[in-house]
Coordinates of C-alpha atoms in Angstrom, one line a residue:
Chain R
M263 CA 113.3 125.5 73.3
K264 CA 112.4 128.1 75.9
S265 CA 108.8 129.3 76.1
G266 CA 108.1 131.4 73.2
G267 CA 106.9 130.9 69.6
T268 CA 107.9 127.3 69.2
A269 CA 106.8 124.6 71.5
H270 CA 109.2 122.1 73.1
R271 CA 108.7 118.8 71.4
G272 CA 106.2 116.8 73.4
F273 CA 106.0 119.3 76.2
G274 CA 103.8 122.0 74.8
Y275 CA 105.0 125.4 75.9
S276 CA 106.8 123.9 79.0
D277 CA 110.5 124.7 79.1
H278 CA 111.4 122.2 81.9
S279 CA 113.8 124.6 83.5
R280 CA 114.7 124.5 87.2
K281 CA 112.4 127.5 87.6
Q282 CA 109.5 125.7 86.1
N283 CA 110.2 122.5 88.1
F284 CA 110.2 124.5 91.2
F285 CA 106.9 126.2 90.3
T286 CA 105.4 122.9 89.5
F287 CA 106.4 121.7 92.9
L288 CA 105.1 124.8 94.6
S289 CA 101.8 124.8 92.8
M290 CA 101.1 121.1 93.6
T291 CA 102.2 121.7 97.2
K292 CA 99.8 124.6 97.4
K293 CA 97.0 122.4 96.0
Q294 CA 97.7 119.8 98.7
V295 CA 97.8 122.4 101.5
I296 CA 94.5 123.9 100.2
E297 CA 92.9 120.4 100.2
F298 CA 94.2 119.7 103.7
S299 CA 92.9 123.1 104.9
R300 CA 89.4 122.2 103.8
Y301 CA 89.3 119.3 106.4
P302 CA 90.4 121.0 109.7
I303 CA 88.6 118.2 111.6
S304 CA 91.0 115.7 110.1
F305 CA 94.0 117.6 111.4
V306 CA 92.6 117.7 114.9
A307 CA 91.6 114.1 114.7
E308 CA 94.9 112.9 113.4
F309 CA 96.8 114.7 116.1
S310 CA 94.5 113.5 118.9
Q311 CA 94.9 110.0 117.5
V312 CA 98.7 110.2 117.8
L313 CA 98.4 111.4 121.5
L314 CA 96.0 108.6 122.3
I315 CA 98.2 105.9 120.8
V316 CA 101.2 107.3 122.6
G317 CA 99.2 107.4 125.8
M318 CA 98.2 103.8 125.5
F319 CA 101.7 102.6 125.1
M320 CA 102.9 104.8 127.9
F321 CA 100.4 103.3 130.4
A322 CA 101.5 99.8 129.4
A323 CA 105.1 100.7 129.8
I324 CA 104.5 102.2 133.2
I325 CA 102.8 99.1 134.4
F326 CA 105.6 96.9 133.0
I327 CA 108.2 98.8 134.9
G328 CA 106.2 98.9 138.1
E329 CA 105.5 101.6 140.7
G330 CA 108.6 103.7 141.1
G331 CA 110.5 101.5 138.7
A332 CA 113.7 103.0 137.2
G333 CA 114.3 103.4 133.5
L334 CA 111.0 104.9 132.4
P335 CA 112.6 107.7 130.4
R336 CA 114.8 105.2 128.6
I337 CA 111.9 102.9 127.7
A338 CA 109.8 105.9 126.7
G339 CA 112.8 107.1 124.5
I340 CA 113.0 103.7 122.8
M341 CA 109.3 103.7 122.1
M342 CA 109.0 107.4 121.1
Y343 CA 112.0 107.5 118.8
G344 CA 110.9 104.4 117.0
F345 CA 107.4 106.0 116.9
V346 CA 108.9 109.1 115.2
L347 CA 110.2 107.1 112.3
N348 CA 107.0 105.0 112.2
M349 CA 104.9 108.2 111.8
F350 CA 107.0 109.4 108.9
L351 CA 106.7 105.9 107.3
I352 CA 103.0 105.7 107.7
F353 CA 102.3 109.3 106.4
V354 CA 104.7 109.0 103.5
L355 CA 103.4 105.6 102.4
W356 CA 99.7 106.6 102.7
E357 CA 100.2 110.1 101.3
I358 CA 102.3 109.3 98.2
G359 CA 100.6 106.0 97.5
F360 CA 97.2 107.0 98.3
S361 CA 97.2 110.4 96.6
V362 CA 98.1 108.8 93.4
R363 CA 95.2 106.4 93.9
E364 CA 92.9 109.3 94.7
E365 CA 93.8 111.0 91.5
Q366 CA 92.9 107.8 89.7
Y367 CA 89.7 107.6 91.7
R368 CA 88.7 111.2 90.8
G369 CA 89.8 110.7 87.2
T370 CA 92.4 113.5 87.3
L371 CA 95.6 111.4 87.1
E372 CA 95.6 111.2 83.3
S373 CA 95.0 114.9 82.9
L374 CA 97.9 115.6 85.3
Y375 CA 100.2 113.4 83.3
L376 CA 99.2 115.1 80.1
S377 CA 100.2 118.4 81.5
P378 CA 103.8 119.4 80.4
V379 CA 105.2 119.4 83.9
N380 CA 108.0 117.6 85.7
K381 CA 106.8 114.3 87.0
F382 CA 109.3 114.2 89.9
S383 CA 108.1 117.6 91.2
N384 CA 104.5 116.3 90.9
L385 CA 105.3 113.3 93.0
T386 CA 107.4 114.9 95.7
S387 CA 105.0 117.8 96.1
R388 CA 102.5 115.2 97.3
I389 CA 104.5 114.6 100.5
F390 CA 106.1 117.9 101.2
A391 CA 103.1 119.3 103.1
I392 CA 102.5 116.0 105.0
V393 CA 106.2 115.8 106.0
V394 CA 106.0 119.3 107.5
W395 CA 102.8 118.4 109.3
T396 CA 104.3 115.1 110.6
V397 CA 107.3 117.0 111.9
G398 CA 105.0 119.3 113.9
M399 CA 102.9 116.4 115.2
V400 CA 105.8 114.2 116.4
G401 CA 107.4 117.3 117.8
I402 CA 104.4 118.0 120.0
A403 CA 104.1 114.3 121.0
L404 CA 107.7 114.3 122.0
V405 CA 107.3 117.4 124.1
V406 CA 104.2 115.9 125.9
V407 CA 105.9 112.6 126.6
N408 CA 109.1 114.4 127.7
Y409 CA 107.1 116.4 130.2
Y410 CA 105.2 113.2 131.4
V411 CA 108.3 111.0 132.0
G412 CA 110.4 113.8 133.4
G413 CA 112.8 114.2 130.5
L414 CA 113.4 111.9 127.5
P415 CA 117.0 111.0 126.9
A416 CA 118.5 113.2 124.1
E417 CA 122.2 112.4 123.9
N418 CA 123.5 113.3 120.4
V419 CA 120.8 115.4 118.9
L420 CA 122.8 116.6 115.9
L421 CA 123.8 113.1 114.7
A422 CA 120.2 111.9 115.3
L423 CA 118.9 114.7 113.1
F424 CA 121.4 113.8 110.4
L425 CA 120.3 110.1 110.6
L426 CA 116.6 111.2 110.7
F427 CA 117.1 113.2 107.5
F428 CA 118.6 110.3 105.6
S429 CA 116.0 107.9 107.0
I430 CA 113.2 110.2 105.8
T431 CA 114.7 110.4 102.3
G432 CA 115.0 106.7 102.3
I433 CA 111.3 106.4 103.4
L434 CA 110.4 108.7 100.5
G435 CA 112.0 106.2 98.1
M436 CA 109.8 103.5 99.7
G437 CA 106.8 105.7 99.1
F438 CA 107.7 105.9 95.4
M439 CA 108.0 102.1 95.2
A440 CA 104.6 101.8 96.9
A441 CA 103.1 104.2 94.5
S442 CA 104.4 102.2 91.5
L443 CA 102.7 99.1 92.9
I444 CA 99.5 101.0 93.6
L445 CA 99.3 102.0 89.9
R446 CA 99.1 98.3 89.2
L447 CA 97.1 97.1 92.1
K448 CA 94.4 99.8 92.2
E449 CA 91.7 98.8 94.6
S450 CA 93.9 96.4 96.5
A451 CA 96.2 99.4 97.4
N452 CA 94.5 99.8 100.8
L453 CA 95.5 96.2 101.7
L454 CA 99.0 96.6 100.4
L455 CA 99.6 99.8 102.4
N456 CA 98.2 98.1 105.6
V457 CA 100.4 95.1 105.1
L458 CA 103.5 97.2 104.5
Q459 CA 102.7 99.4 107.5
F460 CA 102.4 96.5 109.9
F461 CA 105.3 94.6 108.4
F462 CA 107.7 97.5 109.0
M463 CA 106.2 98.2 112.4
I464 CA 107.0 94.7 113.7
F465 CA 110.1 93.7 111.7
C466 CA 111.9 97.1 112.1
A467 CA 111.1 97.0 115.9
M468 CA 109.7 100.5 115.9
F469 CA 108.0 100.3 119.3
F470 CA 110.3 97.9 121.2
P471 CA 114.0 97.0 121.3
F472 CA 115.3 94.6 118.6
S473 CA 116.2 92.1 121.3
A474 CA 112.5 91.3 121.6
L475 CA 112.5 89.7 118.1
P476 CA 113.5 86.0 117.8
P477 CA 117.0 85.6 116.4
E478 CA 115.7 83.7 113.4
I479 CA 113.5 86.7 112.4
L480 CA 116.3 89.2 113.3
N481 CA 118.8 87.4 111.0
T482 CA 116.5 86.5 108.1
V483 CA 114.2 89.5 107.9
T484 CA 115.1 92.5 110.1
R485 CA 118.8 92.7 109.2
W486 CA 117.9 92.8 105.5
I487 CA 115.7 95.9 105.8
P488 CA 117.7 99.1 105.5
L489 CA 115.1 101.0 107.5
S490 CA 115.9 98.8 110.6
Y491 CA 119.3 100.4 110.7
G492 CA 117.7 103.9 110.5
V493 CA 115.5 103.0 113.5
D494 CA 118.3 101.4 115.5
S495 CA 120.9 104.1 114.9
F496 CA 118.5 107.0 115.4
R497 CA 117.2 105.5 118.7
S498 CA 120.7 104.5 119.9
V499 CA 122.3 107.9 119.5
L500 CA 119.4 109.6 121.3
V501 CA 119.1 107.2 124.1
G502 CA 122.8 106.9 124.5
Q503 CA 123.2 103.2 124.1
S504 CA 125.1 100.9 121.6
P505 CA 123.2 100.0 118.5
E506 CA 121.7 96.4 118.5
L507 CA 122.3 95.5 114.9
M508 CA 125.9 96.5 114.1
A509 CA 128.5 99.0 115.0
L510 CA 127.3 102.7 114.8
E511 CA 129.8 103.7 112.1
W512 CA 128.5 100.9 109.8
E513 CA 124.9 101.7 110.6
I514 CA 125.5 105.4 109.6
V515 CA 126.9 104.2 106.3
V516 CA 123.9 102.0 105.7
V517 CA 121.5 104.8 106.6
V518 CA 123.2 107.3 104.3
L519 CA 123.3 104.9 101.4
F520 CA 119.6 104.0 102.0
G521 CA 118.7 107.7 102.1
I522 CA 120.5 108.3 98.8
L523 CA 119.8 105.2 96.8
S524 CA 116.2 104.5 97.9
P525 CA 114.7 107.6 96.3
I526 CA 116.6 107.0 93.1
V527 CA 115.6 103.3 92.9
G528 CA 112.1 104.2 94.0
Y529 CA 111.6 106.9 91.4
Y530 CA 113.0 104.6 88.7
L531 CA 110.5 101.9 89.6
Y532 CA 107.7 104.4 89.8
R533 CA 108.5 105.7 86.3
R534 CA 108.7 102.1 85.0
G535 CA 105.3 101.3 86.6
E536 CA 103.8 104.5 85.2
R537 CA 105.2 103.8 81.7
K538 CA 103.8 100.3 81.8
A539 CA 100.4 101.7 82.9
R540 CA 100.5 104.3 80.1
L541 CA 101.4 101.7 77.4
K542 CA 98.5 99.5 78.6
G543 CA 96.3 102.6 78.8
T544 CA 95.4 101.8 82.4
L545 CA 96.9 104.9 84.1
G546 CA 93.7 106.7 84.7
E547 CA 91.6 103.6 85.0
Y548 CA 89.7 103.3 88.2
Chain B
M116 CA 48.2 90.4 96.9
G117 CA 45.8 92.4 94.7
T118 CA 46.1 95.7 96.5
A119 CA 49.3 97.3 97.5
I120 CA 49.8 98.9 100.9
A121 CA 49.5 102.7 100.5
G122 CA 52.8 104.3 99.8
L123 CA 54.7 101.0 99.7
G124 CA 54.1 99.9 96.1
L125 CA 53.7 96.2 96.0
Y126 CA 55.6 95.7 99.2
K127 CA 53.5 94.0 101.8
K128 CA 54.7 94.2 105.3
T129 CA 54.6 90.7 106.8
P130 CA 57.1 89.0 109.0
R131 CA 58.3 87.0 106.0
T132 CA 58.9 90.1 103.8
S133 CA 60.6 91.9 106.8
F134 CA 62.9 89.0 107.3
G135 CA 63.5 88.9 103.5
V136 CA 64.7 92.6 103.6
F137 CA 67.0 91.9 106.5
A138 CA 68.3 88.7 104.9
S139 CA 68.8 90.2 101.5
V140 CA 70.9 93.1 102.8
L141 CA 72.9 90.7 105.0
K142 CA 73.5 88.3 102.1
A143 CA 74.5 91.2 99.8
R144 CA 77.1 92.4 102.3
L145 CA 78.5 88.9 102.8
I146 CA 78.8 88.3 99.1
I147 CA 80.6 91.6 98.5
I148 CA 83.1 91.0 101.3
S149 CA 83.7 87.4 100.1
R150 CA 85.2 89.0 97.0
Y151 CA 87.9 90.7 99.1
K152 CA 89.7 87.8 100.7
G153 CA 92.9 89.8 101.3
S154 CA 91.0 92.3 103.4
L155 CA 89.5 89.5 105.4
I156 CA 92.9 87.9 106.1
M157 CA 94.3 91.3 107.0
E158 CA 91.5 91.8 109.4
L159 CA 92.4 88.6 111.2
F160 CA 96.0 89.6 111.7
M161 CA 95.4 93.2 112.7
P162 CA 94.6 92.5 116.4
I163 CA 97.6 90.2 116.5
V164 CA 99.9 93.0 115.4
F165 CA 98.2 95.4 117.8
A166 CA 98.8 92.9 120.6
A167 CA 102.3 92.1 119.5
L168 CA 103.6 95.7 119.9
P169 CA 103.2 95.9 123.7
I170 CA 103.9 92.2 124.2
M171 CA 107.3 92.6 122.5
L172 CA 108.1 95.5 124.7
G173 CA 107.2 93.5 127.8
V174 CA 109.2 90.5 126.5
S175 CA 112.3 92.6 125.9
L176 CA 112.0 94.3 129.4
A177 CA 111.6 90.9 131.0
S178 CA 114.7 89.6 129.2
G179 CA 116.6 92.6 130.6
G180 CA 115.7 91.6 134.2
T181 CA 112.6 93.7 134.8
P182 CA 110.0 91.7 136.8
V183 CA 107.4 92.5 134.1
A184 CA 104.9 89.6 134.9
E185 CA 105.0 90.5 138.7
N186 CA 104.4 94.2 138.0
W187 CA 101.6 93.4 135.6
K188 CA 99.9 91.1 138.2
I189 CA 100.0 93.9 140.8
S190 CA 98.1 96.3 138.5
S191 CA 95.9 94.0 136.6
G192 CA 95.4 90.8 138.7
T193 CA 97.1 88.5 136.2
A194 CA 100.8 87.9 135.4
D195 CA 99.8 86.7 131.9
F196 CA 100.3 90.0 130.1
R197 CA 100.3 88.3 126.7
A198 CA 96.8 87.0 127.1
F199 CA 95.7 90.3 128.6
M200 CA 96.9 92.2 125.6
L201 CA 95.6 89.7 123.1
I202 CA 92.1 89.8 124.5
G203 CA 92.2 93.6 124.6
A204 CA 93.3 93.8 121.0
C205 CA 90.7 91.2 119.8
T206 CA 87.8 93.0 121.6
F207 CA 89.1 96.3 120.2
S208 CA 89.0 94.7 116.7
V209 CA 85.3 93.8 117.3
V210 CA 84.5 97.4 118.4
S211 CA 86.5 98.8 115.5
L212 CA 84.8 96.5 112.9
M213 CA 81.3 97.2 114.2
T214 CA 81.7 101.0 114.2
W215 CA 83.7 101.1 111.0
L216 CA 81.6 98.7 108.9
V217 CA 78.3 100.4 109.7
G218 CA 79.7 103.9 109.3
F219 CA 81.6 103.0 106.2
W220 CA 78.5 101.4 104.7
V221 CA 76.7 104.7 104.9
R222 CA 79.6 106.6 103.4
R223 CA 80.1 104.0 100.6
E224 CA 76.4 104.2 99.6
M225 CA 76.8 108.0 99.6
V226 CA 79.9 107.9 97.4
T227 CA 78.5 105.3 95.0
G228 CA 75.3 107.4 94.9
T229 CA 73.0 104.6 96.0
L230 CA 72.1 105.8 99.5
E231 CA 69.0 107.8 98.3
S232 CA 67.8 104.9 96.2
V233 CA 68.1 102.5 99.1
W234 CA 66.2 105.0 101.2
V235 CA 63.3 105.4 98.8
T236 CA 62.7 101.6 98.6
P237 CA 59.5 100.7 100.5
A238 CA 61.5 98.6 102.9
K239 CA 61.7 99.7 106.5
K240 CA 65.0 101.4 107.3
Y241 CA 65.6 99.6 110.5
L242 CA 65.5 96.3 108.5
V243 CA 68.1 97.6 106.0
I244 CA 70.3 98.9 108.8
G245 CA 69.6 95.7 110.8
G246 CA 70.9 93.7 107.8
V247 CA 74.1 95.8 107.7
T248 CA 74.7 95.6 111.4
G249 CA 73.9 91.9 111.4
Y250 CA 76.6 91.5 108.8
A251 CA 79.0 93.5 111.0
L252 CA 78.1 91.4 114.0
I253 CA 78.8 88.1 112.1
R254 CA 82.1 89.5 110.7
A255 CA 83.3 90.9 114.0
F256 CA 82.4 87.8 116.0
T257 CA 84.1 85.5 113.6
A258 CA 87.2 87.7 113.4
F259 CA 87.4 87.7 117.2
I260 CA 87.3 83.9 117.5
I261 CA 89.8 83.3 114.7
S262 CA 92.2 86.1 115.7
F263 CA 92.2 85.0 119.3
L264 CA 93.0 81.4 118.4
I265 CA 95.8 82.4 115.9
G266 CA 97.1 85.0 118.4
S267 CA 97.1 82.4 121.2
L268 CA 99.2 80.1 119.0
I269 CA 101.7 82.8 118.2
F270 CA 102.1 84.2 121.7
G271 CA 101.9 80.9 123.5
V272 CA 98.6 81.7 125.3
N273 CA 96.2 79.0 126.4
P274 CA 92.9 80.0 124.7
F275 CA 90.9 77.5 126.7
Q276 CA 91.7 78.7 130.2
G277 CA 89.0 80.2 132.5
N278 CA 85.3 80.1 131.9
I279 CA 84.9 80.2 128.1
L280 CA 81.1 80.1 128.2
I281 CA 80.8 83.3 130.3
A282 CA 83.4 84.9 128.1
V283 CA 81.3 84.1 125.0
L284 CA 78.2 85.5 126.8
F285 CA 80.1 88.7 127.5
I286 CA 81.0 89.1 123.9
M287 CA 77.5 88.2 122.6
I288 CA 75.7 90.6 124.9
G289 CA 78.5 93.2 124.6
L290 CA 78.0 93.3 120.9
L291 CA 74.5 94.7 121.3
P292 CA 75.4 98.1 122.7
L293 CA 78.0 98.3 119.9
W294 CA 75.1 98.1 117.6
G295 CA 73.9 101.4 119.0
I296 CA 77.3 102.9 118.9
S297 CA 77.7 102.0 115.3
F298 CA 74.3 103.8 114.5
M299 CA 75.8 106.9 116.2
F300 CA 78.9 106.6 114.0
G301 CA 76.6 106.2 111.0
A302 CA 74.8 109.4 112.0
L303 CA 78.1 111.2 112.4
I304 CA 79.1 110.2 108.9
L305 CA 75.7 111.3 107.5
K306 CA 76.3 114.7 108.9
V307 CA 80.1 115.2 108.5
K308 CA 80.4 113.1 105.3
E309 CA 84.2 113.0 104.8
A310 CA 84.6 111.6 108.3
N311 CA 87.3 108.9 108.0
S312 CA 89.9 110.6 110.2
L313 CA 87.2 111.5 112.8
I314 CA 86.0 107.9 112.9
N315 CA 89.6 106.8 113.2
M316 CA 90.2 109.1 116.1
L317 CA 87.0 108.1 117.9
Q318 CA 88.0 104.5 117.5
W319 CA 91.3 105.3 119.3
V320 CA 89.3 107.1 122.0
L321 CA 87.3 103.9 122.5
A322 CA 90.6 101.9 122.5
F323 CA 92.0 104.1 125.1
F324 CA 89.0 104.0 127.4
M325 CA 88.2 100.4 127.0
G326 CA 91.8 99.6 128.2
V327 CA 93.2 97.7 125.3
Y328 CA 96.7 97.7 126.7
F329 CA 96.1 98.4 130.4
P330 CA 93.4 97.9 133.0
V331 CA 91.2 100.9 133.3
T332 CA 91.6 100.9 137.0
V333 CA 95.0 102.5 136.5
L334 CA 93.4 105.6 135.0
P335 CA 93.0 108.6 137.2
G336 CA 89.6 109.2 138.9
F337 CA 87.7 111.2 136.4
L338 CA 89.0 109.3 133.4
R339 CA 88.1 106.0 135.1
Y340 CA 84.5 107.1 135.3
V341 CA 84.5 108.1 131.6
A342 CA 85.9 104.7 130.8
L343 CA 83.2 102.9 132.8
S344 CA 80.5 104.8 130.9
F345 CA 81.6 103.0 127.6
P346 CA 80.0 99.7 127.1
P347 CA 83.1 98.1 125.4
T348 CA 85.0 98.6 128.6
W349 CA 82.6 96.2 130.4
M350 CA 82.8 93.8 127.6
T351 CA 86.6 93.7 127.5
N352 CA 86.9 93.4 131.3
G353 CA 84.2 90.7 131.3
V354 CA 86.0 88.6 128.8
R355 CA 89.4 89.1 130.6
A356 CA 87.9 88.4 134.0
S357 CA 86.2 85.2 132.8
L358 CA 89.3 83.9 131.1
L359 CA 92.1 85.3 133.2
E360 CA 90.4 85.9 136.5
V361 CA 91.5 89.5 136.7
G362 CA 88.3 90.4 138.7
Y363 CA 85.0 91.8 137.6
F364 CA 84.1 95.4 138.3
F365 CA 81.3 94.3 140.7
E366 CA 83.0 91.1 141.9
H367 CA 80.4 88.7 140.3
W368 CA 80.1 88.0 136.6
Y369 CA 76.3 88.2 136.6
I370 CA 76.3 91.8 138.0
D371 CA 78.7 93.0 135.3
L372 CA 76.6 91.1 132.7
A373 CA 73.5 92.8 134.1
I374 CA 75.2 96.2 133.5
I375 CA 75.9 95.2 129.9
F376 CA 72.3 94.1 129.6
V377 CA 71.2 97.6 130.6
F378 CA 73.6 99.1 128.0
A379 CA 72.2 96.6 125.5
A380 CA 68.7 97.8 126.1
V381 CA 69.4 101.5 126.1
V382 CA 72.3 102.2 123.7
P383 CA 70.8 100.6 120.5
L384 CA 67.6 102.5 120.9
L385 CA 69.5 105.7 121.6
G386 CA 71.8 105.1 118.6
Y387 CA 68.8 104.4 116.3
M388 CA 67.1 107.5 117.5
V389 CA 70.2 109.6 116.8
F390 CA 70.5 108.1 113.4
M391 CA 66.9 108.7 112.4
R392 CA 67.0 112.3 113.8
T393 CA 70.1 113.1 111.7
E394 CA 68.5 111.5 108.7
K395 CA 65.3 113.5 109.1
R396 CA 67.2 116.7 109.4
L397 CA 69.2 116.0 106.3
K398 CA 66.2 115.1 104.3
K399 CA 64.7 118.5 105.3
N400 CA 67.8 120.3 104.1
Q401 CA 70.2 119.1 101.4
G402 CA 69.1 115.5 101.2
M403 CA 70.7 112.2 101.9
G404 CA 72.6 111.4 98.8
L405 CA 74.8 114.5 98.7
Y406 CA 78.4 113.5 98.4

């Protein structure tokens, strides 16, 4: 039933049309942006932090290669392109996972769930602003490093953007899965997110080539994580080298499948986790 | 015991009661953290992950034929870049824990609404803060030792090389200026309140200038002087020089240690002064407990 005299069963006056879903998404995004805008210091601090981390790695890489050593742009490319995906992963994991936790903390999660709005729009709106912000941040970091090393390699930018898009949607799915766990873990969420962040940082070889990982780890852990193929293919097509894990065509297939399936599976798991929490009555519990 | 000290209720300021305040705060913090075993384990592995990232890069470059160890020796004085990174990451973890634990204690008390109550108890504030920083010292030092040993095992570093006694001395004395820095972080949190990202950023500023991943001597002129004005830079280099023989800033260990002594005498006093001034200003305005 459309909005009018009679309410939609269970949804109050909400009509759940595409228009309403879009406006839910828009309103929640606006709320996030307003919240961010109240902490301008955080913006500056986060950006400076990114540059400092990149700077530390760059100094180490320069010493490794040696005075006048060749190949700095390539090494910088390997680090920076892995770093791009790492940034998206960290921000999505923390933002989706933690914003759900924050709503629990403030005591507003239950009220939001009682409102007759689309849950998916509610969840995705939490990361839209942060994804846009991350794009800006990594963009500037890339420009700075590009200038510093005298040109980062950028071979097949279009294909790289295509791979980046599907890697990000895949990461979103991982964010949904993390959020479902956080609903259950509550105060241990911090720990979980830290563990996940470091796990992927090391086992998806985000700051170094995959060849640095011992073959046992490469075969038993790394090759089983779809995101590894996202890192490998994105980095390879930009640096202009052969992928390390498997042939590029197959890596593209894995990344596209990851980008499509991960949000579906992730959202399904989130809804399951949320349903369990509602049945137990622990959704809004701190 | 009949008459109370004016303004202090039944609290009587004796060395025993003063120690009691310090010990109670310390004990309370240790009990609370003992309930979060996962966080403690995570804390031990954090420096290992930080060290692993550049080490892996070095390893992969070396396997590709780049003379990584030789290049590292030219810039830092040691070819053992694994040990260099591990020491850097472990000392950074100490700095990070010290600043974060004290700063976060202030914030946590604010959020839970107990800061004002703690402040109106007749106990001396420096004893309360002393208890918190003492707890941070114990936690940071223990984390350093365990992380360093585990990291050494993982990266194939000999943890017992060089002069361990001098290294321990550098850490112990180096922790004292950190005490002062953590007071300053506490003051910043009192003022800014929602300062998590600011503290995070400042920690990375410290990480950059203390040379976690590289010797500060490779920094350009002005930045090198900035780095040398940070006490953690001296602590990190002191530990590295005593274990890996990378060279002290002033050639001899005792001169570098003397510099840290000066920092240890000045920075905690400065930090405490900043903290108390901030607190006084806040009390005159909106109060301490405002979330």
